[in-house]
GROMACS .gro file of C-alpha atoms in nm:
model
  153
    1UNK     CA    1   0.003   0.004   0.003
    2UNK     CA    2   0.209   0.231  -0.040
    3UNK     CA    3   0.027   0.376  -0.332
    4UNK     CA    4   0.119   0.709  -0.459
    5UNK     CA    5  -0.205   0.872  -0.497
    6UNK     CA    6  -0.157   1.013  -0.845
    7UNK     CA    7  -0.009   0.903  -1.169
    8UNK     CA    8   0.365   0.900  -1.074
    9UNK     CA    9   0.462   1.009  -1.413
   10UNK     CA   10   0.287   1.338  -1.365
   11UNK     CA   11   0.553   1.450  -1.141
   12UNK     CA   12   0.824   1.326  -1.390
   13UNK     CA   13   0.678   1.562  -1.658
   14UNK     CA   14   0.692   1.850  -1.422
   15UNK     CA   15   0.984   1.814  -1.213
   16UNK     CA   16   1.068   2.084  -0.942
   17UNK     CA   17   1.297   2.358  -1.059
   18UNK     CA   18   1.649   2.335  -0.962
   19UNK     CA   19   1.689   2.441  -0.590
   20UNK     CA   20   1.314   2.409  -0.520
   21UNK     CA   21   1.188   2.111  -0.289
   22UNK     CA   22   1.013   1.818  -0.447
   23UNK     CA   23   0.635   1.824  -0.398
   24UNK     CA   24   0.531   1.674  -0.054
   25UNK     CA   25   0.235   1.422  -0.060
   26UNK     CA   26   0.068   1.280   0.258
   27UNK     CA   27  -0.082   0.945   0.223
   28UNK     CA   28  -0.272   0.707   0.457
   29UNK     CA   29  -0.172   0.331   0.462
   30UNK     CA   30  -0.407   0.067   0.602
   31UNK     CA   31  -0.242  -0.187   0.810
   32UNK     CA   32  -0.503  -0.472   0.789
   33UNK     CA   33  -0.429  -0.796   0.981
   34UNK     CA   34  -0.603  -1.117   0.946
   35UNK     CA   35  -0.507  -1.453   1.099
   36UNK     CA   36  -0.143  -1.355   1.133
   37UNK     CA   37  -0.124  -1.205   0.784
   38UNK     CA   38  -0.099  -0.860   0.646
   39UNK     CA   39  -0.291  -0.738   0.339
   40UNK     CA   40  -0.077  -0.609   0.063
   41UNK     CA   41  -0.190  -0.477  -0.274
   42UNK     CA   42   0.014  -0.460  -0.596
   43UNK     CA   43   0.029  -0.153  -0.809
   44UNK     CA   44  -0.080  -0.190  -1.180
   45UNK     CA   45   0.197  -0.235  -1.438
   46UNK     CA   46   0.365   0.065  -1.591
   47UNK     CA   47   0.555   0.346  -1.458
   48UNK     CA   48   0.854   0.354  -1.230
   49UNK     CA   49   0.646   0.207  -0.940
   50UNK     CA   50   0.462  -0.062  -1.149
   51UNK     CA   51   0.397  -0.401  -0.992
   52UNK     CA   52   0.545  -0.309  -0.658
   53UNK     CA   53   0.360  -0.414  -0.341
   54UNK     CA   54   0.221  -0.172  -0.080
   55UNK     CA   55  -0.031  -0.120   0.178
   56UNK     CA   56  -0.387  -0.032   0.071
   57UNK     CA   57  -0.461   0.347   0.109
   58UNK     CA   58  -0.389   0.664  -0.080
   59UNK     CA   59  -0.368   1.044  -0.066
   60UNK     CA   60  -0.487   1.257   0.212
   61UNK     CA   61  -0.672   1.541   0.052
   62UNK     CA   62  -0.678   1.884   0.183
   63UNK     CA   63  -0.937   1.912   0.475
   64UNK     CA   64  -0.925   1.516   0.523
   65UNK     CA   65  -0.796   1.356   0.839
   66UNK     CA   66  -0.569   1.067   0.776
   67UNK     CA   67  -0.844   0.835   0.902
   68UNK     CA   68  -1.105   0.989   0.661
   69UNK     CA   69  -0.860   0.946   0.379
   70UNK     CA   70  -0.787   0.581   0.467
   71UNK     CA   71  -1.157   0.489   0.481
   72UNK     CA   72  -1.226   0.658   0.140
   73UNK     CA   73  -0.925   0.500  -0.025
   74UNK     CA   74  -0.980   0.152   0.104
   75UNK     CA   75  -1.338   0.166  -0.030
   76UNK     CA   76  -1.213   0.282  -0.371
   77UNK     CA   77  -0.933   0.018  -0.384
   78UNK     CA   78  -1.096  -0.284  -0.234
   79UNK     CA   79  -1.480  -0.220  -0.249
   80UNK     CA   80  -1.539  -0.247   0.130
   81UNK     CA   81  -1.587  -0.028   0.422
   82UNK     CA   82  -1.319   0.017   0.671
   83UNK     CA   83  -1.278   0.140   1.016
   84UNK     CA   84  -0.946   0.329   1.086
   85UNK     CA   85  -0.790   0.239   1.425
   86UNK     CA   86  -0.480   0.396   1.595
   87UNK     CA   87  -0.190   0.545   1.412
   88UNK     CA   88   0.103   0.309   1.429
   89UNK     CA   89   0.368   0.513   1.263
   90UNK     CA   90   0.436   0.825   1.063
   91UNK     CA   91   0.728   0.804   0.819
   92UNK     CA   92   0.867   1.022   0.540
   93UNK     CA   93   1.034   0.889   0.217
   94UNK     CA   94   1.200   1.088  -0.051
   95UNK     CA   95   1.151   0.917  -0.397
   96UNK     CA   96   1.435   1.018  -0.641
   97UNK     CA   97   1.300   1.255  -0.910
   98UNK     CA   98   0.962   1.232  -0.736
   99UNK     CA   99   0.778   1.355  -0.436
  100UNK     CA  100   0.861   1.350  -0.069
  101UNK     CA  101   0.587   1.127   0.077
  102UNK     CA  102   0.467   1.133   0.435
  103UNK     CA  103   0.300   0.805   0.517
  104UNK     CA  104   0.062   0.765   0.801
  105UNK     CA  105   0.038   0.389   0.900
  106UNK     CA  106  -0.298   0.325   1.046
  107UNK     CA  107  -0.432  -0.003   1.195
  108UNK     CA  108  -0.761  -0.076   1.011
  109UNK     CA  109  -1.054  -0.319   1.033
  110UNK     CA  110  -1.245  -0.417   0.721
  111UNK     CA  111  -1.622  -0.467   0.717
  112UNK     CA  112  -1.582  -0.770   0.503
  113UNK     CA  113  -1.314  -0.973   0.350
  114UNK     CA  114  -1.494  -1.017   0.023
  115UNK     CA  115  -1.254  -0.777  -0.155
  116UNK     CA  116  -1.292  -0.638  -0.501
  117UNK     CA  117  -0.987  -0.494  -0.672
  118UNK     CA  118  -1.041  -0.145  -0.786
  119UNK     CA  119  -0.865   0.006  -1.098
  120UNK     CA  120  -0.548   0.096  -0.889
  121UNK     CA  121  -0.499  -0.266  -0.776
  122UNK     CA  122  -0.337  -0.520  -0.997
  123UNK     CA  123  -0.329  -0.804  -0.722
  124UNK     CA  124  -0.385  -0.849  -0.356
  125UNK     CA  125  -0.238  -1.095  -0.104
  126UNK     CA  126  -0.249  -1.178   0.266
  127UNK     CA  127   0.103  -1.242   0.357
  128UNK     CA  128   0.287  -1.349   0.672
  129UNK     CA  129   0.538  -1.084   0.756
  130UNK     CA  130   0.821  -1.327   0.691
  131UNK     CA  131   0.694  -1.392   0.354
  132UNK     CA  132   0.726  -1.028   0.241
  133UNK     CA  133   1.006  -0.956   0.002
  134UNK     CA  134   1.119  -0.598   0.075
  135UNK     CA  135   1.263  -0.575  -0.267
  136UNK     CA  136   0.919  -0.602  -0.422
  137UNK     CA  137   0.773  -0.339  -0.196
  138UNK     CA  138   0.747   0.037  -0.236
  139UNK     CA  139   1.063   0.199  -0.079
  140UNK     CA  140   0.839   0.421   0.144
  141UNK     CA  141   0.687   0.107   0.322
  142UNK     CA  142   1.012  -0.084   0.372
  143UNK     CA  143   1.125   0.072   0.696
  144UNK     CA  144   0.784   0.019   0.862
  145UNK     CA  145   0.780  -0.341   0.727
  146UNK     CA  146   1.133  -0.407   0.853
  147UNK     CA  147   1.028  -0.304   1.209
  148UNK     CA  148   0.740  -0.561   1.189
  149UNK     CA  149   0.986  -0.826   1.104
  150UNK     CA  150   0.985  -0.838   0.717
  151UNK     CA  151   1.325  -0.916   0.542
  152UNK     CA  152   1.461  -1.094   0.860
  153UNK     CA  153   1.569  -1.443   0.767
   0.00000   0.00000   0.00000
């Protein structure tokens, strides 16, 4: 999840001017657990972040709380209602030639496990933390997943 909330190529076409900071995006990431597994979604093919895995979620729009954004984005991506829980972590990641992303990782409960992939989701999987290959995950999610135990063999 962690999905960049816009077409990542849009920032490549209009990079910041030399000396200006890259645009900053705020995103909410749903940390959904079920039977000892985490829900991960895969981005669609294409673009520099295509086919990478992430937590469900997306952009925090102006006026949104992270919890409101999370609930809206989960419904759009997975076709189910969600209830945001507590904030687990807030991290910042600088994507080369792209935005600086502030990621708010939030515990989340789903109203149903009958998930329907939205247009921004190529695939979804329930994975045990030790099954997650950090090399296939968005860079912005890796530190949080590492602290949960991913990548430890």
